[in-house]
Amino acid sequence: MTLRVLLADDQALLRGTFRMLIDSAPDMEAVAEAATGREAVDLARSHGADLVLMDIRMPDLDGLAATRLISEDEDLAGVKVLVLTTFENDEYVAEALRAGASGFLGKGINPDELLDAIRVVAAGDSLLSPIATKALIARFLAQPAPPPGRAAAPQLAALTPREREVVTLVAAGLSNDEIAERLFVTPLTAKTHANRAMTKLGARDRAQLVVIAYQTGLARPDGA
């Protein structure tokens, strides 16, 4: 299966560079280029893209708004968005995840890391750069902590104790392999627990699972 990738960036030189990189991979194809967020949404519909490599700062419609339109369009339900930007701050990370992005990376990553990131996100997993993860946690750290003894959010009641434990570790930024090592289970078992938790909580992917974990108080930035 060839991954069909749509490139959305207002800089033609960067789009050309990304196109050459993606087309060099045997399992990928750059199917179209968009210079604005509006074009990205339209081309995602017309070219049957599997994944949109989305910049944030673009004219007409920015990448965050474009991501939101794609994620809310039932006809584009299978399209993943990987945000690739120079600006890895807490506001952009949080807004990108709320808009429906499945990944958030800085443009400073190397080519092989970008290709691997596209594969990870296209496969249905989420991916955040270390900087983005720290920025997201910092944003929640700045918010008031849930009061001690507060009842757990109603949606958490559906989770088993093991699923809660896995979600907490996902929120801490651990991969399936790292969770497996921590809990003495196989990576497949760790992934299964995470997937079941996503289904029960109505999370699109692991990125949204992180947001839910912090919003419900299941995970705390200080690890408490």
XYZ file of N, CA and C in Angstrom:
672
model
N 0.842 -1.197 0.000
C 0.000 0.000 0.000
C 0.881 1.252 0.000
N 0.582 2.175 -0.904
C 1.327 3.431 -0.990
C 0.585 4.525 -0.238
N 1.273 5.190 0.672
C 0.667 6.280 1.425
C 0.598 7.526 0.551
N -0.586 8.083 0.445
C -0.789 9.273 -0.371
C -0.718 10.503 0.534
N 0.318 11.313 0.317
C 0.603 12.439 1.210
C 0.344 13.761 0.502
N -0.408 14.636 1.164
C -0.665 15.991 0.683
C 0.242 16.956 1.447
N 0.939 17.825 0.728
C 1.860 18.773 1.336
C 1.215 20.146 1.424
N 1.105 20.689 2.633
C 0.492 22.003 2.825
C 1.485 22.933 3.512
N 2.048 23.863 2.731
C 3.025 24.826 3.250
C 3.047 26.003 2.292
N 3.130 27.223 2.827
C 3.090 28.386 1.934
C 4.429 28.670 1.258
N 5.470 27.920 1.606
C 6.779 28.108 0.978
C 7.011 27.031 -0.077
N 7.077 27.462 -1.338
C 7.207 26.525 -2.446
C 8.487 25.701 -2.347
N 9.564 26.308 -1.873
C 10.827 25.597 -1.770
C 10.724 24.433 -0.794
N 10.071 24.661 0.339
C 9.897 23.594 1.320
C 9.010 22.494 0.772
N 7.938 22.885 0.091
C 7.061 21.864 -0.501
C 7.838 20.996 -1.483
N 8.678 21.620 -2.288
C 9.474 20.880 -3.253
C 10.438 19.917 -2.581
N 11.035 20.377 -1.478
C 11.963 19.528 -0.728
C 11.234 18.329 -0.135
N 10.073 18.600 0.461
C 9.281 17.510 1.045
C 8.816 16.531 -0.025
N 8.439 17.060 -1.180
C 7.979 16.189 -2.274
C 9.100 15.231 -2.703
N 10.300 15.758 -2.865
C 11.427 14.915 -3.271
C 11.697 13.826 -2.235
N 11.623 14.207 -0.955
C 11.873 13.250 0.116
C 10.811 12.160 0.129
N 9.549 12.567 0.080
C 8.450 11.602 0.150
C 8.435 10.694 -1.071
N 8.646 11.265 -2.248
C 8.641 10.449 -3.462
C 9.829 9.493 -3.526
N 10.869 9.770 -2.726
C 12.030 8.866 -2.701
C 11.750 7.613 -1.872
N 10.712 7.660 -1.044
C 10.353 6.510 -0.209
C 9.497 5.540 -1.026
N 9.790 4.252 -0.995
C 9.060 3.294 -1.824
C 7.597 3.113 -1.433
N 7.244 3.504 -0.213
C 5.879 3.286 0.257
C 5.062 4.577 0.344
N 5.552 5.667 -0.280
C 4.858 6.953 -0.199
C 4.798 7.645 -1.552
N 3.824 8.543 -1.659
C 3.681 9.355 -2.868
C 3.112 10.716 -2.485
N 3.750 11.786 -2.934
C 3.215 13.132 -2.727
C 2.190 13.385 -3.828
N 0.915 13.464 -3.456
C -0.142 13.529 -4.468
C -0.535 14.952 -4.853
N -0.234 15.924 -3.994
C -0.618 17.308 -4.297
C 0.083 18.252 -3.337
N 0.108 19.547 -3.714
C 0.702 20.586 -2.886
C -0.296 21.715 -2.686
N -0.384 22.217 -1.464
C -1.270 23.322 -1.139
C -0.464 24.463 -0.542
N -0.743 25.685 -0.980
C -0.037 26.855 -0.472
C -0.837 27.588 0.600
N -2.104 27.197 0.769
C -2.963 27.820 1.781
C -3.746 26.730 2.501
N -4.279 27.082 3.656
C -5.100 26.125 4.386
C -6.345 25.746 3.615
N -6.931 26.717 2.927
C -8.133 26.438 2.140
C -7.839 25.420 1.043
N -6.703 25.593 0.388
C -6.317 24.642 -0.655
C -6.098 23.257 -0.060
N -5.532 23.210 1.127
C -5.270 21.925 1.770
C -6.562 21.143 1.982
N -7.598 21.824 2.441
C -8.882 21.163 2.665
C -9.470 20.682 1.341
N -9.452 21.547 0.345
C -10.024 21.194 -0.960
C -9.268 20.036 -1.609
N -7.930 20.084 -1.547
C -7.125 19.040 -2.177
C -7.203 17.715 -1.423
N -7.402 17.779 -0.121
C -7.586 16.544 0.650
C -8.838 15.816 0.169
N -9.844 16.581 -0.187
C -11.089 15.981 -0.691
C -10.908 15.421 -2.096
N -10.240 16.186 -2.957
C -10.176 15.820 -4.373
C -9.095 14.800 -4.719
N -8.077 14.645 -3.865
C -6.964 13.758 -4.201
C -6.885 12.491 -3.355
N -7.860 12.285 -2.499
C -7.876 11.054 -1.712
C -6.629 10.842 -0.882
N -6.173 11.903 -0.226
C -4.948 11.803 0.582
C -5.179 10.936 1.815
N -4.139 10.200 2.204
C -4.186 9.447 3.452
C -3.709 10.304 4.612
N -2.804 11.245 4.313
C -2.208 12.081 5.358
C -1.875 13.455 4.789
N -2.098 14.474 5.609
C -1.735 15.844 5.236
C -0.579 16.281 6.115
N 0.527 16.668 5.477
C 1.654 17.258 6.197
C 1.384 18.754 6.245
N 0.976 19.254 7.403
C 0.368 20.578 7.528
C 1.254 21.590 8.254
N 1.502 22.716 7.603
C 2.153 23.845 8.260
C 1.088 24.618 9.033
N 1.479 25.432 9.986
C 0.502 26.203 10.756
C 0.259 27.571 10.135
N 1.318 28.305 9.885
C 1.160 29.676 9.392
C 1.051 29.690 7.869
N -0.183 29.823 7.388
C -0.452 29.903 5.957
C -1.529 30.952 5.712
N -1.544 31.551 4.529
C -2.552 32.566 4.222
C -3.929 31.955 3.960
N -4.931 32.823 3.907
C -6.328 32.467 3.633
C -6.947 31.711 4.797
N -6.359 30.569 5.149
C -6.847 29.767 6.268
C -5.622 29.101 6.888
N -5.401 29.322 8.185
C -4.179 28.750 8.763
C -4.303 27.242 8.947
N -3.166 26.608 9.261
C -3.147 25.165 9.354
C -4.018 24.598 10.454
N -4.188 25.326 11.551
C -5.038 24.847 12.639
C -6.496 24.807 12.215
N -6.962 25.866 11.551
C -8.341 25.902 11.069
C -8.559 24.844 9.990
N -7.566 24.667 9.120
C -7.674 23.653 8.073
C -7.741 22.258 8.680
N -6.936 22.024 9.704
C -6.962 20.731 10.390
C -8.337 20.469 10.988
N -8.922 21.483 11.581
C -10.241 21.331 12.196
C -11.301 20.984 11.141
N -11.255 21.645 9.990
C -12.218 21.364 8.929
C -12.066 19.939 8.403
N -10.834 19.488 8.284
C -10.592 18.125 7.801
C -11.099 17.100 8.811
N -10.805 17.311 10.082
C -11.197 16.336 11.107
C -12.705 16.295 11.324
N -13.393 17.394 11.019
C -14.842 17.447 11.211
C -15.627 16.997 9.981
N -14.943 16.778 8.860
C -15.604 16.380 7.619
C -15.740 14.859 7.574
N -16.968 14.356 7.573
C -17.189 12.914 7.584
C -16.598 12.240 6.347
N -16.559 12.965 5.241
C -15.992 12.401 4.015
C -14.472 12.252 4.091
N -13.853 12.910 5.072
C -12.396 12.851 5.233
C -12.020 12.128 6.526
N -12.900 11.252 6.974
C -12.706 10.606 8.275
C -11.404 9.824 8.370
N -10.923 9.307 7.254
C -9.710 8.511 7.304
C -8.428 9.293 7.094
N -8.540 10.600 6.903
C -7.366 11.427 6.622
C -6.690 11.853 7.935
N -5.409 11.564 8.058
C -4.643 11.969 9.232
C -3.922 13.286 8.946
N -3.700 14.067 9.988
C -2.970 15.326 9.851
C -1.745 15.291 10.746
N -0.593 15.535 10.135
C 0.669 15.650 10.871
C 1.144 17.091 10.731
N 1.126 17.821 11.824
C 1.542 19.223 11.810
C 3.061 19.292 11.885
N 3.641 20.009 10.951
C 5.094 20.188 10.905
C 5.367 21.686 10.876
N 5.948 22.210 11.943
C 6.071 23.660 12.058
C 7.367 24.073 12.741
N 7.721 25.323 12.555
C 8.877 25.901 13.231
C 8.526 26.274 14.664
N 7.236 26.433 14.940
C 6.791 26.986 16.214
C 6.217 25.896 17.116
N 7.066 25.345 17.999
C 6.633 24.283 18.902
C 6.303 24.850 20.281
N 5.340 25.768 20.339
C 4.975 26.312 21.651
C 3.691 25.671 22.152
N 3.410 25.899 23.435
C 2.303 25.194 24.071
C 0.959 25.506 23.445
N 0.753 26.757 23.029
C -0.536 27.126 22.460
C -0.779 26.385 21.147
N 0.220 26.357 20.281
C 0.070 25.678 18.998
C -0.122 24.177 19.176
N 0.634 23.569 20.086
C 0.516 22.128 20.304
C -0.887 21.783 20.774
N -1.373 22.476 21.802
C -2.698 22.193 22.346
C -3.784 22.424 21.313
N -3.700 23.523 20.579
C -4.715 23.830 19.581
C -4.694 22.821 18.439
N -3.513 22.386 18.038
C -3.412 21.403 16.956
C -4.066 20.092 17.357
N -3.851 19.648 18.579
C -4.442 18.400 19.041
C -5.949 18.535 19.179
N -6.391 19.663 19.696
C -7.847 19.873 19.813
C -8.505 19.942 18.435
N -7.762 20.455 17.457
C -8.305 20.567 16.100
C -8.394 19.220 15.407
N -7.681 18.219 15.939
C -7.758 16.890 15.352
C -6.465 16.358 14.779
N -5.358 17.078 14.959
C -4.067 16.587 14.452
C -3.650 15.331 15.219
N -3.009 14.408 14.514
C -2.537 13.179 15.142
C -1.049 13.229 15.449
N -0.386 14.289 15.033
C 1.032 14.416 15.294
C 1.473 15.860 15.218
N 2.583 16.170 15.880
C 3.093 17.539 15.920
C 4.607 17.459 15.994
N 5.287 17.935 14.956
C 6.745 17.869 14.897
C 7.341 19.209 14.498
N 8.585 19.430 14.895
C 9.316 20.616 14.480
C 10.011 20.368 13.156
N 10.232 21.417 12.392
C 10.860 21.279 11.086
C 12.353 20.966 11.167
N 12.891 20.929 12.374
C 14.303 20.630 12.520
C 14.629 19.145 12.520
N 13.622 18.264 12.413
C 13.898 16.833 12.422
C 14.605 16.417 11.138
N 15.283 15.288 11.191
C 16.001 14.843 9.998
C 15.060 14.087 9.058
N 15.443 13.892 7.805
C 14.557 13.268 6.810
C 14.027 11.899 7.206
N 14.886 11.033 7.729
C 14.427 9.696 8.106
C 13.389 9.756 9.219
N 13.563 10.690 10.159
C 12.594 10.841 11.247
C 11.249 11.295 10.697
N 11.274 12.167 9.700
C 10.018 12.633 9.121
C 9.285 11.496 8.416
N 10.001 10.707 7.652
C 9.374 9.578 6.961
C 8.797 8.579 7.960
N 9.536 8.321 9.030
C 9.029 7.412 10.067
C 7.788 7.992 10.736
N 7.787 9.309 10.958
C 6.642 9.964 11.587
C 5.400 9.839 10.709
N 5.559 10.000 9.417
C 4.434 9.863 8.494
C 3.857 8.451 8.577
N 4.727 7.463 8.627
C 4.269 6.068 8.721
C 3.532 5.811 10.031
N 4.070 6.342 11.131
C 3.459 6.145 12.445
C 2.061 6.748 12.488
N 1.931 7.988 12.030
C 0.640 8.675 12.073
C -0.354 8.036 11.104
N 0.105 7.672 9.923
C -0.780 7.038 8.942
C -1.300 5.705 9.444
N -0.522 5.031 10.291
C -0.928 3.739 10.837
C -1.953 3.870 11.956
N -2.231 5.101 12.370
C -3.246 5.321 13.389
C -2.723 5.657 14.757
N -1.401 5.734 14.904
C -0.826 6.133 16.188
C -0.575 7.638 16.181
N -0.373 8.190 17.355
C -0.072 9.612 17.445
C 1.414 9.799 17.665
N 1.870 11.011 17.408
C 3.290 11.273 17.557
C 3.509 12.740 17.900
N 4.235 12.970 18.980
C 4.605 14.321 19.380
C 6.113 14.383 19.551
N 6.716 15.458 19.094
C 8.140 15.633 19.313
C 8.378 15.853 20.808
N 9.594 15.590 21.286
C 9.874 15.843 22.709
C 9.573 17.271 23.125
N 9.894 18.239 22.266
C 9.612 19.640 22.581
C 8.113 19.872 22.685
N 7.369 19.285 21.741
C 5.912 19.461 21.744
C 5.298 18.830 22.984
N 5.801 17.666 23.373
C 5.281 17.001 24.568
C 5.507 17.865 25.804
N 6.702 18.420 25.921
C 7.003 19.292 27.065
C 6.118 20.527 27.046
N 5.887 21.067 25.847
C 5.044 22.260 25.732
C 3.617 21.959 26.151
N 3.117 20.786 25.752
C 1.754 20.411 26.104
C 1.619 20.235 27.609
N 2.570 19.544 28.224
C 2.527 19.337 29.672
C 2.639 20.671 30.407
N 3.489 21.567 29.886
C 3.641 22.885 30.515
C 2.330 23.650 30.491
N 1.566 23.481 29.431
C 0.282 24.183 29.325
C -0.680 23.692 30.401
N -0.717 22.374 30.616
C -1.604 21.840 31.654
C -1.087 22.185 33.048
N 0.231 22.285 33.181
C 0.816 22.645 34.462
C 0.385 24.046 34.877
N 0.155 24.912 33.890
C -0.238 26.289 34.169
C -1.707 26.396 34.572
N -2.468 25.325 34.369
C -3.878 25.343 34.721
C -4.061 24.905 36.169
N -5.140 25.345 36.823
C -5.384 24.917 38.203
C -5.522 23.403 38.278
N -4.906 22.807 39.265
C -5.015 21.355 39.436
C -6.392 21.000 39.987
N -6.924 19.828 39.626
C -8.211 19.408 40.187
C -8.091 19.331 41.703
N -9.124 19.706 42.440
C -9.049 19.681 43.909
C -8.822 18.274 44.429
N -8.072 18.136 45.528
C -7.816 16.817 46.121
C -9.126 16.113 46.469
N -9.174 14.820 46.191
C -10.368 14.076 46.542
C -11.517 14.245 45.568
N -11.318 14.994 44.502
C -12.403 15.177 43.542
C -12.743 13.848 42.889
N -14.015 13.579 42.694
C -14.435 12.333 42.072
C -13.871 12.253 40.657
N -13.539 11.057 40.233
C -13.002 10.876 38.890
C -14.048 11.260 37.857
N -13.577 11.782 36.729
C -14.493 12.142 35.650
C -15.317 10.929 35.263
N -16.627 11.123 34.982
C -17.524 9.993 34.698
C -17.013 9.059 33.611
N -16.388 9.615 32.556
C -15.959 8.751 31.457
C -14.856 7.790 31.853
N -14.141 8.105 32.948
C -13.061 7.226 33.380
C -13.584 5.952 34.032
N -14.843 5.957 34.432
C -15.408 4.789 35.117
C -15.413 3.553 34.240
N -15.408 3.752 32.931
C -15.433 2.617 32.009
C -14.086 1.922 31.891
N -13.020 2.574 32.362
C -11.687 2.008 32.226
C -11.374 1.008 33.339
N -10.671 -0.045 32.982
C -10.175 -0.979 33.987
C -8.967 -0.351 34.676
N -8.591 -0.868 35.846
C -7.398 -0.329 36.518
C -6.161 -0.373 35.623
N -5.985 -1.448 34.860
C -4.829 -1.551 33.978
C -4.898 -0.523 32.855
N -6.085 -0.285 32.306
C -6.242 0.711 31.251
C -5.937 2.105 31.775
N -6.345 2.395 32.995
C -6.016 3.691 33.598
C -4.509 3.856 33.738
N -3.875 2.783 34.149
C -2.426 2.820 34.322
C -1.738 3.083 32.982
N -2.210 2.419 31.941
C -1.622 2.591 30.612
C -1.863 4.007 30.097
N -3.063 4.530 30.291
C -3.360 5.887 29.837
C -2.455 6.899 30.537
N -2.230 6.704 31.816
C -1.337 7.595 32.565
C 0.075 7.566 31.979
N 0.527 6.388 31.593
C 1.873 6.264 31.016
C 1.925 6.848 29.603
N 0.844 6.692 28.849
C 0.763 7.323 27.528
C 0.865 8.837 27.689
N 0.162 9.370 28.689
C 0.184 10.815 28.937
C 1.565 11.296 29.351
N 2.361 10.390 29.906
C 3.726 10.747 30.303
C 4.684 10.693 29.121
N 4.158 10.309 27.943
C 4.977 10.300 26.740
C 5.660 8.983 26.432
N 5.285 7.914 27.137
C 5.925 6.628 26.918
C 5.368 5.931 25.676
N 6.234 5.234 24.958
C 5.833 4.451 23.790
C 5.287 3.107 24.255
N 4.729 2.336 23.328
C 4.238 1.002 23.683
C 5.359 0.133 24.239
N 6.541 0.211 23.636
C 7.672 -0.588 24.116
C 8.061 -0.192 25.536
N 8.052 1.113 25.806
C 8.432 1.596 27.140
C 7.376 1.225 28.173
N 6.095 1.308 27.778
C 5.013 0.910 28.687
C 5.125 -0.578 28.991
N 5.398 -1.368 27.954
C 5.525 -2.812 28.131
C 6.639 -3.152 29.116
N 7.746 -2.451 28.992
C 8.875 -2.692 29.892
C 8.523 -2.306 31.321
N 7.801 -1.194 31.466
C 7.423 -0.711 32.797
C 6.433 -1.671 33.485
N 5.498 -2.230 32.702
C 4.435 -3.052 33.278
C 4.687 -4.554 33.149
N 5.814 -4.914 32.555
C 6.164 -6.323 32.377
C 5.123 -7.065 31.534
N 4.747 -6.442 30.432
C 3.843 -7.063 29.468
C 4.471 -6.920 28.078
N 3.828 -7.461 27.073
C 4.346 -7.323 25.711
C 3.908 -5.981 25.130
N 4.656 -5.456 24.136
C 4.242 -4.215 23.479
C 2.839 -4.316 22.867
N 2.490 -5.497 22.344
C 1.157 -5.687 21.767
C 0.082 -5.554 22.837
N 0.350 -6.093 24.015
C -0.615 -5.972 25.122
C -0.768 -4.508 25.535
N 0.344 -3.792 25.608
C 0.293 -2.369 25.960
C -0.530 -1.597 24.936
N -0.299 -1.890 23.666
C -1.052 -1.208 22.606
C -2.531 -1.552 22.682
N -2.837 -2.820 22.983
C -4.241 -3.244 23.094
C -4.954 -2.489 24.206
N -4.296 -2.347 25.357
C -4.902 -1.602 26.477
C -5.137 -0.140 26.068
N -4.161 0.448 25.392
C -4.300 1.845 24.965
C -5.441 1.990 23.963
N -5.537 1.062 23.031
C -6.600 1.127 22.020
C -7.985 0.963 22.650
N -8.095 0.068 23.625
C -9.375 -0.116 24.307
C -9.757 1.138 25.072
N -8.778 1.768 25.700
C -9.042 3.012 26.424
C -9.495 4.106 25.464
N -8.864 4.185 24.289
C -9.266 5.181 23.291
C -10.711 4.972 22.864
N -11.072 3.710 22.652
C -12.446 3.394 22.241
C -13.436 3.803 23.324
N -13.150 3.453 24.567
C -14.054 3.757 25.673
C -14.185 5.263 25.915
N -13.089 6.008 25.697
C -13.099 7.446 25.961
C -13.454 8.267 24.723
N -13.641 7.591 23.595
C -13.987 8.309 22.368
C -12.852 9.136 21.822
N -11.610 8.684 22.070
C -10.431 9.414 21.590
C -10.095 8.979 20.165
N -9.764 9.940 19.314
C -9.399 9.623 17.933
C -8.099 8.840 17.863
N -7.159 9.202 18.734
C -5.829 8.600 18.699
C -5.144 8.855 20.033
N -3.879 8.472 20.120
C -3.149 8.617 21.377
C -2.920 10.075 21.743
N -2.832 10.941 20.747
C -2.651 12.356 21.045
C -3.848 12.896 21.817
N -5.048 12.554 21.365
C -6.235 13.016 22.079
C -6.369 12.319 23.428
N -5.854 11.086 23.508
C -5.874 10.374 24.782
C -5.055 11.127 25.828
N -3.943 11.719 25.401
C -3.120 12.520 26.311
C -3.917 13.719 26.821
N -4.612 14.392 25.917
C -5.410 15.557 26.305
C -6.479 15.156 27.314
N -7.187 14.057 27.049
C -8.246 13.599 27.950
C -7.669 13.234 29.317
N -6.507 12.609 29.323
C -5.892 12.202 30.588
C -5.635 13.396 31.489
N -5.166 14.491 30.913
C -4.903 15.692 31.707
C -6.193 16.427 32.059
N -7.111 16.500 31.115
C -8.356 17.229 31.363
C -9.180 16.582 32.472
N -9.134 15.265 32.567
C -9.915 14.560 33.580
C -9.189 14.446 34.915
N -7.911 14.820 34.937
C -7.149 14.713 36.164
C -6.528 13.345 36.392
N -6.696 12.419 35.413
C -6.088 11.106 35.541
C -4.566 11.226 35.540
N -4.069 12.141 34.712
C -2.622 12.401 34.664
C -2.370 13.798 35.209
N -1.276 13.959 35.905
C -0.878 15.256 36.439
C 0.506 15.607 35.903
N 0.731 16.852 35.536
C 2.050 17.253 35.015
C 3.182 16.961 35.985
N 2.887 16.992 37.294
C 3.949 16.767 38.281
C 4.063 15.300 38.666
N 3.248 14.459 37.981
C 3.288 13.035 38.273
C 2.561 12.641 39.535
N 1.904 13.618 40.168
C 1.211 13.320 41.419
C -0.054 12.519 41.184
